[in-house]
Short mmCIF file of C-alpha atoms in Angstrom, two decimals:
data_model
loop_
_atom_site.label_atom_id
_atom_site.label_comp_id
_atom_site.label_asym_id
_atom_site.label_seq_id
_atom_site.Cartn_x
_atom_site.Cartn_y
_atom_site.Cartn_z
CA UNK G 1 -33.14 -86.02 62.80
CA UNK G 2 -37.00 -86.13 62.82
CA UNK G 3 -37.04 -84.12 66.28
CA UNK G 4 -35.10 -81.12 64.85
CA UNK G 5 -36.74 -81.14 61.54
CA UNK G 6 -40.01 -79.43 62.77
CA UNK G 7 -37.94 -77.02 64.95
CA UNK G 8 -35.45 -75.89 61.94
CA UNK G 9 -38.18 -75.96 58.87
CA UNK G 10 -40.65 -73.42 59.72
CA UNK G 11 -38.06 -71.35 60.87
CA UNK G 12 -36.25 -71.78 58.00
CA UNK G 13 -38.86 -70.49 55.84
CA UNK G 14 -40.20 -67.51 58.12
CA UNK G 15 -36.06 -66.40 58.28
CA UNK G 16 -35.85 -66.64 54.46
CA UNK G 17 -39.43 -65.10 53.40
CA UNK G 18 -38.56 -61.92 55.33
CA UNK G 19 -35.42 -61.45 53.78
CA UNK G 20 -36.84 -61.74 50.34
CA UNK G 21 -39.35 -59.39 50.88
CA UNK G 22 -37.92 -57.04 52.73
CA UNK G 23 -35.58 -56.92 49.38
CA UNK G 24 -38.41 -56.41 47.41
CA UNK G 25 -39.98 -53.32 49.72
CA UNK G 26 -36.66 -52.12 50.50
CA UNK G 27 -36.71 -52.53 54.36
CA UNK G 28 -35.15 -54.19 57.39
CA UNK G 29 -36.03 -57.39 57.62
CA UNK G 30 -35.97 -57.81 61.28
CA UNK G 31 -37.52 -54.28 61.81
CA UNK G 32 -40.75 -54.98 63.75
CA UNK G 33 -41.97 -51.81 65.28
CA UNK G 34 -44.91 -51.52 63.18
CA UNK G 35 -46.06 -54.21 65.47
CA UNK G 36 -44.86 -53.31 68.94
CA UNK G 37 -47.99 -51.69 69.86
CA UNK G 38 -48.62 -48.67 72.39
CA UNK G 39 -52.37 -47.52 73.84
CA UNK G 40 -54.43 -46.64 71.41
CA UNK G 41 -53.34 -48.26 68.26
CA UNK G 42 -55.17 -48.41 64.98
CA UNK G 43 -56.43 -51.95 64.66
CA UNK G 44 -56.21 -51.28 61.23
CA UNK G 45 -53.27 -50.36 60.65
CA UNK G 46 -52.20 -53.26 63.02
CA UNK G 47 -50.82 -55.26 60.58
CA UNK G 48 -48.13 -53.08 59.40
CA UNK G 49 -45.67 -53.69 56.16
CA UNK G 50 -45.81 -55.53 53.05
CA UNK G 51 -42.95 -57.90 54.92
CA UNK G 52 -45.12 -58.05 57.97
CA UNK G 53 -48.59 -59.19 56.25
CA UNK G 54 -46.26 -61.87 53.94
CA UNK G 55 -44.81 -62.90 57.18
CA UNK G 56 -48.28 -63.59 58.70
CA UNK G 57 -48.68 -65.39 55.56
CA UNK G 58 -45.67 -67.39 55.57
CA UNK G 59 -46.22 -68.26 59.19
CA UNK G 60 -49.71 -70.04 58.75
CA UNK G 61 -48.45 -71.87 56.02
CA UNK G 62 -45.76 -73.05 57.94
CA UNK G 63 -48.51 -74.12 60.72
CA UNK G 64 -50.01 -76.96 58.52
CA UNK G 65 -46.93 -78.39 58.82
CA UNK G 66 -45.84 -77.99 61.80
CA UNK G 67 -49.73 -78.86 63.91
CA UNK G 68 -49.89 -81.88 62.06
CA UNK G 69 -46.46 -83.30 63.48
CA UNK G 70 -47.13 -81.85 66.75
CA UNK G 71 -50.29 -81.85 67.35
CA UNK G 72 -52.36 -77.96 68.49
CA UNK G 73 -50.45 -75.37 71.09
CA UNK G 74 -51.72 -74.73 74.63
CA UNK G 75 -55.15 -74.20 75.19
CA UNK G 76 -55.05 -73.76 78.71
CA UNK G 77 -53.75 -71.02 80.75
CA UNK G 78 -53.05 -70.28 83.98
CA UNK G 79 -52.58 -66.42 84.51
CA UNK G 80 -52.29 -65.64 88.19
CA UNK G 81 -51.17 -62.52 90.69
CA UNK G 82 -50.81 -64.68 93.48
CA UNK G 83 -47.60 -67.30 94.04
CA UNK G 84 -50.10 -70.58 93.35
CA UNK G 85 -49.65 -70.58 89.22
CA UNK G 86 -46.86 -72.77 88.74
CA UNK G 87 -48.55 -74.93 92.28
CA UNK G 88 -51.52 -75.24 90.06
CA UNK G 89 -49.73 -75.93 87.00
CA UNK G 90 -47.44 -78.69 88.73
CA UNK G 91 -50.49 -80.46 89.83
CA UNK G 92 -52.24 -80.13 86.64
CA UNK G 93 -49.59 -81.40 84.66
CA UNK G 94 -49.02 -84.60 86.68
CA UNK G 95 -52.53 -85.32 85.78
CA UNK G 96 -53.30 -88.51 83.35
CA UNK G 97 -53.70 -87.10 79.84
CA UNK G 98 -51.35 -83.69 80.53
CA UNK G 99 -48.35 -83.60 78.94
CA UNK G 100 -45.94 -80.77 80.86
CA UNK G 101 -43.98 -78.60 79.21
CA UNK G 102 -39.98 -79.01 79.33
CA UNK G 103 -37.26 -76.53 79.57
CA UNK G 104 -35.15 -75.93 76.33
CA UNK G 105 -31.55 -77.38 75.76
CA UNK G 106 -29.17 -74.37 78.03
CA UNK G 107 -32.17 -72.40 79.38
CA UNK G 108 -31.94 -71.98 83.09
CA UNK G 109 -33.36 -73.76 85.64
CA UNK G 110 -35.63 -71.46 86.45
CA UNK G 111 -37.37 -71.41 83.16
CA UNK G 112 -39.14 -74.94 84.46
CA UNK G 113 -41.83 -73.15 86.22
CA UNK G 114 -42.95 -70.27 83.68
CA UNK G 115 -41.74 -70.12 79.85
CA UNK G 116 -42.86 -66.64 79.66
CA UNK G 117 -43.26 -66.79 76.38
CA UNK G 118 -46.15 -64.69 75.61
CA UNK G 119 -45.32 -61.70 78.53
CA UNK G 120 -41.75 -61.45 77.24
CA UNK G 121 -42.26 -58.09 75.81
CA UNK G 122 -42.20 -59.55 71.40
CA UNK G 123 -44.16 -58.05 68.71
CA UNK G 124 -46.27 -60.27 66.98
CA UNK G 125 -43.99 -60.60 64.15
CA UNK G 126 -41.50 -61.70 66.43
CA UNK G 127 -43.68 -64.30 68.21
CA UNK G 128 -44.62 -65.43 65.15
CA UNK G 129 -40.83 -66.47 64.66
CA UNK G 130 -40.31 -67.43 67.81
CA UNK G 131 -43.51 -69.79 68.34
CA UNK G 132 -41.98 -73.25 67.20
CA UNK G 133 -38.96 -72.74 69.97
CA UNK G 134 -41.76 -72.20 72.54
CA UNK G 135 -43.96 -75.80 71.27
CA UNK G 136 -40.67 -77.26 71.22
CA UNK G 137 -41.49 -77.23 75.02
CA UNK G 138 -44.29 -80.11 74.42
CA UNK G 139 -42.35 -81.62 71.31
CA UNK G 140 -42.27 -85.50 73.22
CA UNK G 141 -46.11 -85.27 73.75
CA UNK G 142 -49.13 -87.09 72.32
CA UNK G 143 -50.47 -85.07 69.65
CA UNK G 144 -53.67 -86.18 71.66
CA UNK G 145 -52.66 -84.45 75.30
CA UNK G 146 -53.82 -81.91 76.82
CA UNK G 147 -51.01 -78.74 77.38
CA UNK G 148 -51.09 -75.81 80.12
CA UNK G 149 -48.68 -72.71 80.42
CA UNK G 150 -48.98 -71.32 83.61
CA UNK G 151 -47.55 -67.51 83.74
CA UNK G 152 -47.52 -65.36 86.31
CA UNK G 153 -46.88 -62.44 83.94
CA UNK G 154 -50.20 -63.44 81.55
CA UNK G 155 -52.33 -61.47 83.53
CA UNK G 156 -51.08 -57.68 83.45
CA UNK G 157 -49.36 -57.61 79.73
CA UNK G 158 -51.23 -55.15 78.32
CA UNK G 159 -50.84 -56.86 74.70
CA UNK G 160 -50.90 -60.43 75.79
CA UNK G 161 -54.92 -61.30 74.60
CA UNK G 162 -54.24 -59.70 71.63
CA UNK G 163 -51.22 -61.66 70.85
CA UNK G 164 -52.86 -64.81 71.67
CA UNK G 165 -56.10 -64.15 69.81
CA UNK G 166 -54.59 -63.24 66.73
CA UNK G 167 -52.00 -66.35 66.77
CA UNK G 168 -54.41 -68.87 67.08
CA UNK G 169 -56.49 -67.66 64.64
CA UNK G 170 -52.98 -67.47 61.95
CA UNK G 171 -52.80 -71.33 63.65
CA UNK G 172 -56.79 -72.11 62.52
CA UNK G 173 -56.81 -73.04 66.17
CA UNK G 174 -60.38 -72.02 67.94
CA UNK G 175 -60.23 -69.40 69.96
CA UNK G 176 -63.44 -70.67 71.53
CA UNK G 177 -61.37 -73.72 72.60
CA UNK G 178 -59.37 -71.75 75.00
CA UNK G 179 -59.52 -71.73 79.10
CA UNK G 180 -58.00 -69.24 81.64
CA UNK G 181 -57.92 -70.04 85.32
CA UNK G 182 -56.81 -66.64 86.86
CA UNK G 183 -55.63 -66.72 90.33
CA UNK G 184 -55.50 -63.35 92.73
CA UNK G 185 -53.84 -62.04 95.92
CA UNK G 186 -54.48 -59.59 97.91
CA UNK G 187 -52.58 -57.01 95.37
CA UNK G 188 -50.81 -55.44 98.75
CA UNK G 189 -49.65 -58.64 99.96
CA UNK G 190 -48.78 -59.41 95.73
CA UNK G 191 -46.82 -56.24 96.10
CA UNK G 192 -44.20 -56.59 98.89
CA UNK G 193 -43.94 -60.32 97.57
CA UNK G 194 -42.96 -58.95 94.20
CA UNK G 195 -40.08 -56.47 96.34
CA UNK G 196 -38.61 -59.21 98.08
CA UNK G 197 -38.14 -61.41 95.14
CA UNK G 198 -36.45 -58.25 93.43
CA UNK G 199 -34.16 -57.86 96.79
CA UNK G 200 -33.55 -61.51 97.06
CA UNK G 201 -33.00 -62.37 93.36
CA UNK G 202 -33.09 -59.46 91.39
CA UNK G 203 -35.95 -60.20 89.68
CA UNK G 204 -39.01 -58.40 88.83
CA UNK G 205 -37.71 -55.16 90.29
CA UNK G 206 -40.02 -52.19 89.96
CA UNK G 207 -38.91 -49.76 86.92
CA UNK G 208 -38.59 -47.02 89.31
CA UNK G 209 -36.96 -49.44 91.79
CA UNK G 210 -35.37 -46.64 94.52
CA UNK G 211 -32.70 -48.34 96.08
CA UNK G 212 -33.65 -51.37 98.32
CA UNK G 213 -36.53 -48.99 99.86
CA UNK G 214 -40.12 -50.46 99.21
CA UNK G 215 -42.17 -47.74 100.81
CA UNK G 216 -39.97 -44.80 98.00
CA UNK G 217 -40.22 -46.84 95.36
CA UNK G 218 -44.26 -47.48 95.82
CA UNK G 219 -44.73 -43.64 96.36
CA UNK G 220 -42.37 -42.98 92.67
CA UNK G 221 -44.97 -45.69 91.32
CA UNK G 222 -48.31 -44.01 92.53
CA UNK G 223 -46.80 -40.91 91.48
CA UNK G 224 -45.86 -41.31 87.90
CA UNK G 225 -49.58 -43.48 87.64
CA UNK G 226 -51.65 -40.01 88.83
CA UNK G 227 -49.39 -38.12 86.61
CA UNK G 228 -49.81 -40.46 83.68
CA UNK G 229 -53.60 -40.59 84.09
CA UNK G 230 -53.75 -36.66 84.45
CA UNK G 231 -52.40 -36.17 81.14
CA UNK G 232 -53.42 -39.10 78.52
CA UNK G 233 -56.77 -39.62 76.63
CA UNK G 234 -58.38 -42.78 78.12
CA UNK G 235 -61.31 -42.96 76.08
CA UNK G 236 -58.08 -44.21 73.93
CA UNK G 237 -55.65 -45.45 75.62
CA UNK G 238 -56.97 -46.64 78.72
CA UNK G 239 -54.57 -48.13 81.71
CA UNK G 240 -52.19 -49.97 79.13
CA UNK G 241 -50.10 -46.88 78.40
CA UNK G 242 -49.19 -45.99 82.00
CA UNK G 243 -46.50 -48.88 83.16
CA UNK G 244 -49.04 -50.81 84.47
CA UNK G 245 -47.79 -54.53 83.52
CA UNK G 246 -44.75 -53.73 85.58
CA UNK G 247 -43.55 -53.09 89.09
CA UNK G 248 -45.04 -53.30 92.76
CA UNK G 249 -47.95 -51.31 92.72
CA UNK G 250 -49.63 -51.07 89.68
CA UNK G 251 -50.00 -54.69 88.07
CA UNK G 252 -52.65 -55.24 91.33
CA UNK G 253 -55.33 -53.47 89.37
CA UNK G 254 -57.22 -56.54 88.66
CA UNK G 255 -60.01 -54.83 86.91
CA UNK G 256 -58.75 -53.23 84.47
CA UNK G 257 -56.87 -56.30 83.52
CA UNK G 258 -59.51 -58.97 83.63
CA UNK G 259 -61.56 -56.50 81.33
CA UNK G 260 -58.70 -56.24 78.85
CA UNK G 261 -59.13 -59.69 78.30
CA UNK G 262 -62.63 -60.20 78.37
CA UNK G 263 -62.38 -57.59 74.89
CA UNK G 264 -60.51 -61.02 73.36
CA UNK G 265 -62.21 -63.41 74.87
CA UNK G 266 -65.27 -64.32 76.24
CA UNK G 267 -65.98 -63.99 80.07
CA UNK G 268 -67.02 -67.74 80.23
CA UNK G 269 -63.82 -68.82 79.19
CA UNK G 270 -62.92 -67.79 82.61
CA UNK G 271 -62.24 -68.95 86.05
CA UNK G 272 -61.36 -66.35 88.60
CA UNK G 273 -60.70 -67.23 91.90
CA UNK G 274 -57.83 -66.09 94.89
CA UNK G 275 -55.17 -67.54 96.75
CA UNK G 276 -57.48 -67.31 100.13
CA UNK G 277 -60.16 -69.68 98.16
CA UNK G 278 -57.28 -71.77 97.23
CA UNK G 279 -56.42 -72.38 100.59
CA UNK G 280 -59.37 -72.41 102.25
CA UNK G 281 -61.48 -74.51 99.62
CA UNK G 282 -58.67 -76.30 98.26
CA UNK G 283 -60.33 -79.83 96.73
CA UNK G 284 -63.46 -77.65 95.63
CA UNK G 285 -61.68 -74.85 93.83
CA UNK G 286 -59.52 -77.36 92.37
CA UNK G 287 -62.63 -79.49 91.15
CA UNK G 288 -63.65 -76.28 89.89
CA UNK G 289 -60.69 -75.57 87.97
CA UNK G 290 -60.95 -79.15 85.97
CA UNK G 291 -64.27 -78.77 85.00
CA UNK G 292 -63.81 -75.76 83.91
CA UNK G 293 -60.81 -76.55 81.91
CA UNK G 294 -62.22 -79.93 80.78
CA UNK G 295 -59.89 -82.29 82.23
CA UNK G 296 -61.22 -85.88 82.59
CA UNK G 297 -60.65 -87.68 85.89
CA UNK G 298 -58.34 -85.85 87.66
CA UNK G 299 -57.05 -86.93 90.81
CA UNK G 300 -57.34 -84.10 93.79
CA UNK G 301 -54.48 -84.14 95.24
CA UNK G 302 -53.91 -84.87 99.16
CA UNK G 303 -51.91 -82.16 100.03
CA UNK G 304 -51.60 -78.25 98.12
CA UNK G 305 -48.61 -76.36 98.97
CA UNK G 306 -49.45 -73.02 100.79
CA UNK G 307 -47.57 -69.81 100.24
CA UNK G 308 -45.54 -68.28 103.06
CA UNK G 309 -47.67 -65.66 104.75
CA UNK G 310 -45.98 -62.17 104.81
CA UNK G 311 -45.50 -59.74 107.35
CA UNK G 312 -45.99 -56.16 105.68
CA UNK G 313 -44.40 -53.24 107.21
CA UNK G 314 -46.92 -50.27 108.67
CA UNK G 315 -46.08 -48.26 105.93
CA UNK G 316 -48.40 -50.51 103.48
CA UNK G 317 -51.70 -48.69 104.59
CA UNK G 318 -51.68 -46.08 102.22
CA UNK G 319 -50.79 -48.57 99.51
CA UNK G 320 -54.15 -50.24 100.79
CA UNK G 321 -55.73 -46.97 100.41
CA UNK G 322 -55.05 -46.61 96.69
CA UNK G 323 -56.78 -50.25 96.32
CA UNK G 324 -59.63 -49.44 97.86
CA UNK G 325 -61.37 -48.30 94.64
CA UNK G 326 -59.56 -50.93 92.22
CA UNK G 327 -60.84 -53.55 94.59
CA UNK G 328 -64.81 -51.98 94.58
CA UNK G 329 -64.25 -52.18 90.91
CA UNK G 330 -63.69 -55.63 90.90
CA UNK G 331 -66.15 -56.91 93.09
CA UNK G 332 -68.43 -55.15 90.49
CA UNK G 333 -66.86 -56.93 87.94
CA UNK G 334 -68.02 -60.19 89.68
CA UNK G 335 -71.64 -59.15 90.32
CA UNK G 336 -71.85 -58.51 86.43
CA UNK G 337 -70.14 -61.99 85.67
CA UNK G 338 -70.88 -64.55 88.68
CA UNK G 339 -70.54 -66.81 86.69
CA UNK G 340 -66.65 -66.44 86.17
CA UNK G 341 -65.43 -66.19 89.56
CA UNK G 342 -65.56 -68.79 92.34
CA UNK G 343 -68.61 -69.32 94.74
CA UNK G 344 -69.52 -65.48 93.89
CA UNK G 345 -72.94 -64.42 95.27
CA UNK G 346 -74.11 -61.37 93.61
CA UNK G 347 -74.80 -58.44 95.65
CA UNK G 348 -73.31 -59.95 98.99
CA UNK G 349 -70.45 -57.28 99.28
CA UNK G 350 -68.06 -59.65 100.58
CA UNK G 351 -64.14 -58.89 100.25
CA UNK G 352 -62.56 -60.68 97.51
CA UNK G 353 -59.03 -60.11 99.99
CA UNK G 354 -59.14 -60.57 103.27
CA UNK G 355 -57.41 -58.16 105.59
CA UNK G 356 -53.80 -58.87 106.85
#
């Protein structure tokens, strides 16, 4: 049928081009670890075997196809560390000229929030071959609409800019064209959430998840991160090589993440803000976020769901404590680019987090 023909084509050929070259080189052709990059790779040498770069090759042939049916991937993205991403996607996407994403024949229901598509852990080579599943999300749409993945994984994946970046230019898609709207909490407050979603539904449990116990399982995290940072190189590696995408702790070092990014992307292709703005200034921020994304006549919406406030337990002060100097470095950050985060003044020393 003319709905499954884009889906099984490009697939098709990516499936069948790997297997005849990896005949010709003599190598797997669904090995892909040239590509699943550590800290401190060789840009280089980034583009591994023969089978990878025909791959690449393969893949943005495939995309003249498949964009002209379709019509071009997300451009926007919501990357948040707070529990407002999919709120602010939801809203966004009932918005005239959005076309939301859908949930895949058998997926779970669960999927319908975040696709997680680009934090699921692939190479490139196998987001490459994955990529048409993932715009089979938007495959009813206008070629003309506008489409948003919200992910509250974007942030922290050490590799996710990269992947993006170098995807959209194999799709001839301007990189330029691209918004973020990054949402933060308070990463202590982010950080019990996180444990009581993993004790609740056994998701997003901490690697070093010790038992049920939040306050052993934060000290294991700090732990291995001092030990980790003791012994690598980080004029090399920097913070992506020390387990910081996953977990309780760690993935609150907004910082470091934000400038991962901004080595991809531009800083104006940003809008940071947190989930205090969000409820505080709700109708501004979110008047904010359209402009900023380029979304023409949006309705603000009467009413923005709030997230549950949390009660942490006493032992979350010396998780504070290790914030302390993560969260000076990002008010720094927004001195050096006002521009990018919401209603910053410059030099004013306000807390981005307010205290619980």
């Amino acid at each position: 049928t003319p709905s499954m023909r884009p889906r099984s084509l490009s697939r098709l050929l990516l499936v069948l081009s790997s297997a005849t070259v990896a005949r010709s080189v003599d190598v797997n052709p669904w090995h892909s670890s040239s590509l699943e990059l550590g800290g401190g790779y060789d840009e280089s040498s980034w583009l591994g075997t023969a089978e990878d770069r025909h791959h690449g090759m393969v893949f943005e042939e495939a995309a003249r196809y498949e964009l002209a049916i379709r019509g071009e991937p997300p451009k926007i993205f919501v990357l948040d560390a707070a529990d407002e991403s999919s709120t602010i996607t939801e809203i966004l996407n009932r918005q005239e000229g959005v076309c939301a994403g859908q949930r895949l024949e058998g997926e779970p229901a669960s999927i319908g929030k975040e696709f997680r598509f680009w934090s699921s852990g692939h190479s490139q080579k196998q987001i490459e071959m994955e990529f048409w599943e993932y715009m089979n999300r938007w495959e009813n749409c206008d070629v003309d609409q506008m489409k948003i993945d919200g992910n509250s994984r974007l942030l922290g994946g050490p590799h996710t800019p990269k992947f993006i970046k170098h995807t959209y230019a194999k799709l001839n898609v301007s990189e330029e064209e691209l918004r973020f709207v990054v949402l933060l909490r308070d990463p202590v407050q982010r950080a019990y959430a996180e444990y009581q979603n993993c004790v609740r539904n056994g998701r997003g449990c901490s690697p070093v998840q010790a038992s049920n116990n939040f306050e052993e399982t934060v000290a294991r995290e700090l732990q291995d991160w001092k030990k980790c940072n003791a012994e690598r190189d980080f004029t090399t590696t920097r913070w992506q090589g020390c387990g910081t995408c996953d977990g309780y702790s760690l993935p609150g070092l907004y910082a470091e993440q934000l400038e991962n990014w901004f080595q991809y992307f531009n800083s104006s292709q940003f809008l940071v803000a947190t989930e205090d703005m969000l409820k505080e200034s709700p109708k501004p921020l979110f008047n904010a976020i359209v402009d900023h994304i380029g979304l023409q006549d949006a309705a603000v919406p009467r009413f923005f769901p709030k997230a549950e406030a949390i009660e942490l337990p006493e032992s979350s002060t010396e998780l504070a404590q290790f914030f302390d100097q993560p969260n000076v470095k990002l008010l720094e950050m927004a001195d050096t680019y006002p521009d990018v985060f919401f209603k910053h003044m410059p030099g004013t020393k306000q807390q981005f987090f307010k205290l619980p």
